mmCIF file of C-alpha atoms and ligand atoms in Angstrom:
data_model
loop_
_atom_site.group_PDB
_atom_site.id
_atom_site.type_symbol
_atom_site.label_atom_id
_atom_site.label_comp_id
_atom_site.label_asym_id
_atom_site.label_seq_id
_atom_site.Cartn_x
_atom_site.Cartn_y
_atom_site.Cartn_z
ATOM 1 C CA MET A 1 25.970 21.607 21.694
ATOM 2 C CA ARG A 2 25.670 20.612 18.143
ATOM 3 C CA GLN A 3 22.546 20.056 16.234
ATOM 4 C CA GLY A 4 21.526 16.501 15.385
ATOM 5 C CA ILE A 5 22.364 15.714 11.884
ATOM 6 C CA PRO A 6 19.415 14.080 9.889
ATOM 7 C CA PHE A 7 21.128 11.027 7.326
ATOM 8 C CA ILE A 8 18.326 10.301 4.871
ATOM 9 C CA VAL A 9 18.427 7.126 3.126
ATOM 10 C CA SER A 10 16.576 6.392 -0.063
ATOM 11 C CA GLY A 11 16.456 3.724 -2.663
ATOM 12 C CA PRO A 12 14.375 1.150 -4.240
ATOM 13 C CA SER A 13 12.256 -1.044 -1.396
ATOM 14 C CA GLY A 14 14.742 -4.552 -1.787
ATOM 15 C CA GLY A 15 17.704 -2.440 -2.188
ATOM 16 C CA GLY A 16 18.741 -3.422 1.470
ATOM 17 C CA LYS A 17 18.302 -0.183 3.042
ATOM 18 C CA THR A 18 16.529 -1.583 6.111
ATOM 19 C CA THR A 19 19.680 -4.122 6.503
ATOM 20 C CA LEU A 20 22.043 -1.180 6.239
ATOM 21 C CA ALA A 21 20.257 1.069 8.553
ATOM 22 C CA LYS A 22 20.127 -1.831 11.466
ATOM 23 C CA GLY A 23 23.903 -2.318 10.776
ATOM 24 C CA VAL A 24 24.933 1.170 11.444
ATOM 25 C CA LEU A 25 22.435 1.829 14.212
ATOM 26 C CA ASP A 26 24.024 -1.118 16.007
ATOM 27 C CA LYS A 27 27.776 0.062 15.750
ATOM 28 C CA LEU A 28 27.254 3.594 16.004
ATOM 29 C CA ASP A 29 26.107 5.761 19.221
ATOM 30 C CA ASN A 30 24.162 8.930 19.186
ATOM 31 C CA LEU A 31 22.515 7.785 16.044
ATOM 32 C CA ARG A 32 18.453 7.118 16.248
ATOM 33 C CA PHE A 33 16.131 5.516 13.590
ATOM 34 C CA SER A 34 13.367 7.751 12.821
ATOM 35 C CA VAL A 35 10.487 5.567 12.848
ATOM 36 C CA SER A 36 7.824 6.807 10.311
ATOM 37 C CA CYS A 37 3.879 6.895 10.079
ATOM 38 C CA THR A 38 2.428 4.523 7.505
ATOM 39 C CA THR A 39 -1.275 3.710 6.529
ATOM 40 C CA ARG A 40 0.276 0.332 5.326
ATOM 41 C CA LYS A 41 -0.334 -3.085 7.064
ATOM 42 C CA PRO A 42 2.416 -4.565 8.911
ATOM 43 C CA ARG A 43 4.483 -7.222 7.419
ATOM 44 C CA ASP A 44 5.096 -10.576 9.468
ATOM 45 C CA GLY A 45 7.695 -9.619 11.869
ATOM 46 C CA GLU A 46 7.385 -5.867 11.826
ATOM 47 C CA VAL A 47 6.876 -4.426 15.390
ATOM 48 C CA ASP A 48 4.414 -1.114 15.802
ATOM 49 C CA GLY A 49 6.257 1.249 17.355
ATOM 50 C CA GLN A 50 9.727 -0.049 16.325
ATOM 51 C CA ASP A 51 9.508 -0.410 12.518
ATOM 52 C CA TYR A 52 6.695 1.853 11.866
ATOM 53 C CA ILE A 53 3.726 3.612 13.457
ATOM 54 C CA PHE A 54 0.731 1.915 11.775
ATOM 55 C CA ILE A 55 -2.144 3.921 11.479
ATOM 56 C CA SER A 56 -5.266 4.347 9.721
ATOM 57 C CA GLU A 57 -5.818 6.471 6.663
ATOM 58 C CA ALA A 58 -8.279 8.767 8.741
ATOM 59 C CA ASP A 59 -5.361 9.294 11.204
ATOM 60 C CA PHE A 60 -2.649 9.996 8.764
ATOM 61 C CA GLY A 61 -4.772 12.676 7.068
ATOM 62 C CA LYS A 62 -5.512 14.465 10.839
ATOM 63 C CA MET A 63 -1.777 14.430 11.317
ATOM 64 C CA VAL A 64 -1.375 15.999 7.735
ATOM 65 C CA SER A 65 -3.718 18.787 8.502
ATOM 66 C CA GLN A 66 -2.209 19.449 12.090
ATOM 67 C CA GLY A 67 1.049 20.185 10.364
ATOM 68 C CA ARG A 68 2.509 17.145 12.243
ATOM 69 C CA PHE A 69 4.906 15.587 9.598
ATOM 70 C CA ILE A 70 7.984 17.054 8.186
ATOM 71 C CA GLU A 71 7.218 15.210 4.994
ATOM 72 C CA HIS A 72 4.947 12.934 3.869
ATOM 73 C CA ALA A 73 4.294 11.066 0.689
ATOM 74 C CA LEU A 74 2.045 8.275 -0.975
ATOM 75 C CA VAL A 75 4.203 5.383 -1.797
ATOM 76 C CA HIS A 76 2.973 2.251 -3.634
ATOM 77 C CA GLY A 77 -0.585 2.955 -2.913
ATOM 78 C CA ASN A 78 0.430 3.729 0.841
ATOM 79 C CA TYR A 79 0.862 7.068 2.714
ATOM 80 C CA TYR A 80 4.229 7.370 4.777
ATOM 81 C CA GLY A 81 5.214 10.388 6.897
ATOM 82 C CA THR A 82 8.200 11.503 9.237
ATOM 83 C CA PRO A 83 6.608 12.815 12.472
ATOM 84 C CA MET A 84 7.945 16.185 13.441
ATOM 85 C CA ASP A 85 8.189 15.746 17.380
ATOM 86 C CA GLU A 86 10.613 13.008 17.146
ATOM 87 C CA PHE A 87 12.921 14.852 14.436
ATOM 88 C CA GLU A 88 12.691 17.974 16.110
ATOM 89 C CA ASN A 89 13.601 16.430 19.411
ATOM 90 C CA ALA A 90 16.684 14.769 17.994
ATOM 91 C CA ARG A 91 17.768 17.752 16.347
ATOM 92 C CA VAL A 92 17.594 20.132 19.422
ATOM 93 C CA SER A 93 19.240 17.289 21.676
ATOM 94 C CA GLY A 94 21.914 16.889 19.285
ATOM 95 C CA VAL A 95 21.063 13.167 18.339
ATOM 96 C CA ASP A 96 21.784 11.975 14.568
ATOM 97 C CA LEU A 97 18.484 10.464 12.908
ATOM 98 C CA LEU A 98 18.464 7.757 10.416
ATOM 99 C CA LEU A 99 15.489 8.414 7.994
ATOM 100 C CA ASP A 100 14.664 5.700 5.288
ATOM 101 C CA ILE A 101 12.389 7.648 3.113
ATOM 102 C CA ASP A 102 11.269 7.866 -0.578
ATOM 103 C CA VAL A 103 12.666 10.415 -2.925
ATOM 104 C CA GLN A 104 9.596 12.502 -2.703
ATOM 105 C CA GLY A 105 10.076 12.987 1.085
ATOM 106 C CA ALA A 106 13.756 13.284 0.369
ATOM 107 C CA SER A 107 13.023 16.670 -1.855
ATOM 108 C CA GLN A 108 10.449 17.847 0.702
ATOM 109 C CA ILE A 109 13.647 17.625 3.524
ATOM 110 C CA ARG A 110 16.069 19.026 1.108
ATOM 111 C CA LYS A 111 14.266 22.124 0.870
ATOM 112 C CA ASN A 112 13.463 22.678 4.724
ATOM 113 C CA TYR A 113 16.796 20.950 6.247
ATOM 114 C CA PRO A 114 19.882 21.924 4.391
ATOM 115 C CA GLU A 115 22.051 20.441 6.939
ATOM 116 C CA ALA A 116 20.732 16.934 6.040
ATOM 117 C CA VAL A 117 22.941 14.445 4.262
ATOM 118 C CA PHE A 118 21.375 12.302 1.536
ATOM 119 C CA CYS A 119 22.487 8.847 0.486
ATOM 120 C CA PHE A 120 20.744 6.559 -1.959
ATOM 121 C CA VAL A 121 21.280 3.028 -1.564
ATOM 122 C CA LEU A 122 20.856 0.586 -5.062
ATOM 123 C CA PRO A 123 21.505 -3.054 -5.725
ATOM 124 C CA PRO A 124 23.652 -3.574 -8.550
ATOM 125 C CA ASP A 125 21.182 -3.784 -11.261
ATOM 126 C CA LEU A 126 17.438 -4.341 -11.763
ATOM 127 C CA LYS A 127 17.708 -8.269 -12.196
ATOM 128 C CA VAL A 128 19.198 -8.209 -8.851
ATOM 129 C CA LEU A 129 16.481 -6.329 -7.285
ATOM 130 C CA GLU A 130 13.897 -8.500 -8.865
ATOM 131 C CA GLN A 131 15.579 -11.581 -7.276
ATOM 132 C CA ARG A 132 15.466 -10.082 -4.233
ATOM 133 C CA LEU A 133 12.207 -8.972 -4.273
ATOM 134 C CA ILE A 134 11.097 -12.494 -5.135
ATOM 135 C CA GLU A 135 13.214 -13.816 -2.312
ATOM 136 C CA ARG A 136 11.550 -11.544 0.316
ATOM 137 C CA ASN A 137 8.112 -12.801 -0.745
ATOM 138 C CA SER A 138 6.410 -10.559 1.370
ATOM 139 C CA ASP A 139 4.867 -8.668 -1.667
ATOM 140 C CA ARG A 140 2.188 -9.862 -4.233
ATOM 141 C CA ASP A 141 3.742 -10.615 -7.619
ATOM 142 C CA ILE A 142 2.041 -7.293 -8.791
ATOM 143 C CA ASP A 143 3.700 -5.430 -6.123
ATOM 144 C CA ILE A 144 6.899 -6.691 -7.369
ATOM 145 C CA GLY A 145 6.162 -5.387 -11.059
ATOM 146 C CA LYS A 146 5.117 -1.912 -9.376
ATOM 147 C CA ARG A 147 8.152 -1.745 -7.498
ATOM 148 C CA LEU A 148 10.748 -2.480 -10.419
ATOM 149 C CA ILE A 149 9.253 0.286 -12.727
ATOM 150 C CA ARG A 150 9.234 2.624 -9.720
ATOM 151 C CA ALA A 151 12.945 1.685 -9.302
ATOM 152 C CA LYS A 152 13.852 2.607 -12.936
ATOM 153 C CA GLU A 153 11.940 5.915 -12.394
ATOM 154 C CA GLU A 154 13.765 6.775 -9.229
ATOM 155 C CA THR A 155 17.152 6.136 -10.554
ATOM 156 C CA LYS A 156 16.997 8.756 -13.219
ATOM 157 C CA PRO A 157 19.940 11.151 -12.985
ATOM 158 C CA SER A 158 17.918 13.882 -12.546
ATOM 159 C CA ILE A 159 17.091 12.308 -9.247
ATOM 160 C CA LEU A 160 20.558 10.895 -8.291
ATOM 161 C CA GLU A 161 22.221 13.874 -8.722
ATOM 162 C CA GLU A 162 20.336 15.602 -5.941
ATOM 163 C CA TYR A 163 21.759 12.750 -3.496
ATOM 164 C CA ASP A 164 25.150 13.392 -1.693
ATOM 165 C CA TYR A 165 26.085 9.968 -1.933
ATOM 166 C CA ILE A 166 25.093 6.765 -3.872
ATOM 167 C CA ILE A 167 25.998 3.231 -2.041
ATOM 168 C CA ILE A 168 26.049 0.436 -4.303
ATOM 169 C CA ASN A 169 24.832 -2.526 -2.208
ATOM 170 C CA ASP A 170 26.327 -5.662 -3.819
ATOM 171 C CA GLU A 171 28.504 -6.806 -1.107
ATOM 172 C CA LEU A 172 26.658 -6.018 2.289
ATOM 173 C CA ASP A 173 29.857 -5.627 4.530
ATOM 174 C CA GLU A 174 31.138 -3.231 1.811
ATOM 175 C CA ALA A 175 27.901 -1.177 1.471
ATOM 176 C CA LEU A 176 27.768 -0.994 5.391
ATOM 177 C CA GLU A 177 31.073 0.480 5.468
ATOM 178 C CA SER A 178 30.316 3.175 2.901
ATOM 179 C CA LEU A 179 27.356 4.219 5.006
ATOM 180 C CA PHE A 180 29.276 3.892 8.295
ATOM 181 C CA SER A 181 32.092 5.999 6.761
ATOM 182 C CA ILE A 182 29.491 8.648 5.269
ATOM 183 C CA ILE A 183 27.797 9.228 8.917
ATOM 184 C CA VAL A 184 31.336 9.158 10.565
ATOM 185 C CA SER A 185 33.326 11.891 8.198
ATOM 186 C CA THR A 186 29.989 14.009 8.211
ATOM 187 C CA ARG A 187 30.292 14.006 11.865
ATOM 188 C CA CYS A 188 33.953 15.396 11.566
ATOM 189 C CA GLU A 189 32.941 18.248 9.057
ATOM 190 C CA SER A 190 34.535 21.378 10.433
ATOM 191 C CA LYS A 191 31.371 23.428 10.421
ATOM 192 C CA ARG A 192 29.645 20.580 12.511
ATOM 193 C CA MET A 193 32.494 20.769 15.068
ATOM 194 C CA LEU A 194 33.300 24.478 15.672
ATOM 195 C CA GLU A 195 30.697 24.623 18.216
ATOM 196 C CA LYS A 196 32.242 21.807 20.401
ATOM 197 C CA VAL A 197 35.656 23.109 19.889
ATOM 198 C CA LYS A 198 34.855 26.594 20.670
ATOM 199 C CA SER A 199 33.538 25.490 23.899
ATOM 200 C CA ASN A 200 36.266 23.330 24.873
ATOM 201 C CA PHE A 201 39.408 25.610 24.022
HETATM 202 P P1 5GP B 301 8.158 -0.313 2.657
HETATM 203 O O1 5GP B 301 6.460 -0.278 2.719
HETATM 204 O O2 5GP B 301 8.521 -1.390 1.854
HETATM 205 O O3 5GP B 301 8.820 -0.570 4.067
HETATM 206 O O4 5GP B 301 8.576 1.298 2.263
HETATM 207 C C1 5GP B 301 8.382 1.735 1.122
HETATM 208 C C2 5GP B 301 8.794 3.009 0.658
HETATM 209 O O5 5GP B 301 8.370 3.878 1.508
HETATM 210 C C3 5GP B 301 10.364 2.708 0.877
HETATM 211 O O6 5GP B 301 10.870 3.367 -0.280
HETATM 212 C C4 5GP B 301 10.627 3.931 2.163
HETATM 213 O O7 5GP B 301 11.706 4.494 2.145
HETATM 214 C C5 5GP B 301 9.639 4.645 1.955
HETATM 215 N N1 5GP B 301 9.253 5.325 3.440
HETATM 216 C C6 5GP B 301 9.301 4.893 4.296
HETATM 217 N N2 5GP B 301 8.767 5.673 5.610
HETATM 218 C C7 5GP B 301 8.742 6.869 4.767
HETATM 219 C C8 5GP B 301 8.491 8.041 5.308
HETATM 220 O O8 5GP B 301 8.204 8.503 6.432
HETATM 221 N N3 5GP B 301 8.290 9.151 4.395
HETATM 222 C C9 5GP B 301 8.539 8.653 2.974
HETATM 223 N N4 5GP B 301 8.374 9.935 1.923
HETATM 224 N N5 5GP B 301 8.779 7.707 2.359
HETATM 225 C C10 5GP B 301 8.928 6.661 3.462
#
């Protein structure tokens, strides 16, 4: 059986990663969302264990020292990490995983998992990003400012060129189609199909 493929999706908060992730998860079989641990407080409507596993800083620190994250990072003053268990289970059982993680986490995964596929999702420009963050209205103004500064830093060519794909999320349907196509065509790459073909022919 082929190993599960990790699909990494990074990009500024407010760029539409969550909506895109939900869209492809609804459309594709054998694709699971990697639920991260975070020390951030839940936003309205977020479900523990589904959107994130919300934990204390002390518990996060314990998990780090036990080596239970495949990557972790400090983002906007909160800690985030991808639990090792779920990631490895998916890999060995051939389930593809969708990870919504920041550029620091993506760079850690790039070093250890060369088979992963890296996508960067962007709004058309900074003005649209600001507008989307204001409409989302779940962050205080000060956070919006911080997020815009960070978005500028994260979209430097030196960071973007590390990604296999860049998706501009202007029209949601088109962006969804792009992410969908990336996943479907990656699954068909001959190097990922050889095992299956060998066992059937
Ligand atoms: P938010 O708090 O808005 O849900 O997410 C803030 C940022 O943290 C986003 O850029 C998101 O991609 C990133 N993030 C979420 N989970 C993880 C994770 O497990 N690891 C890393 N490195 N970043 C994460």
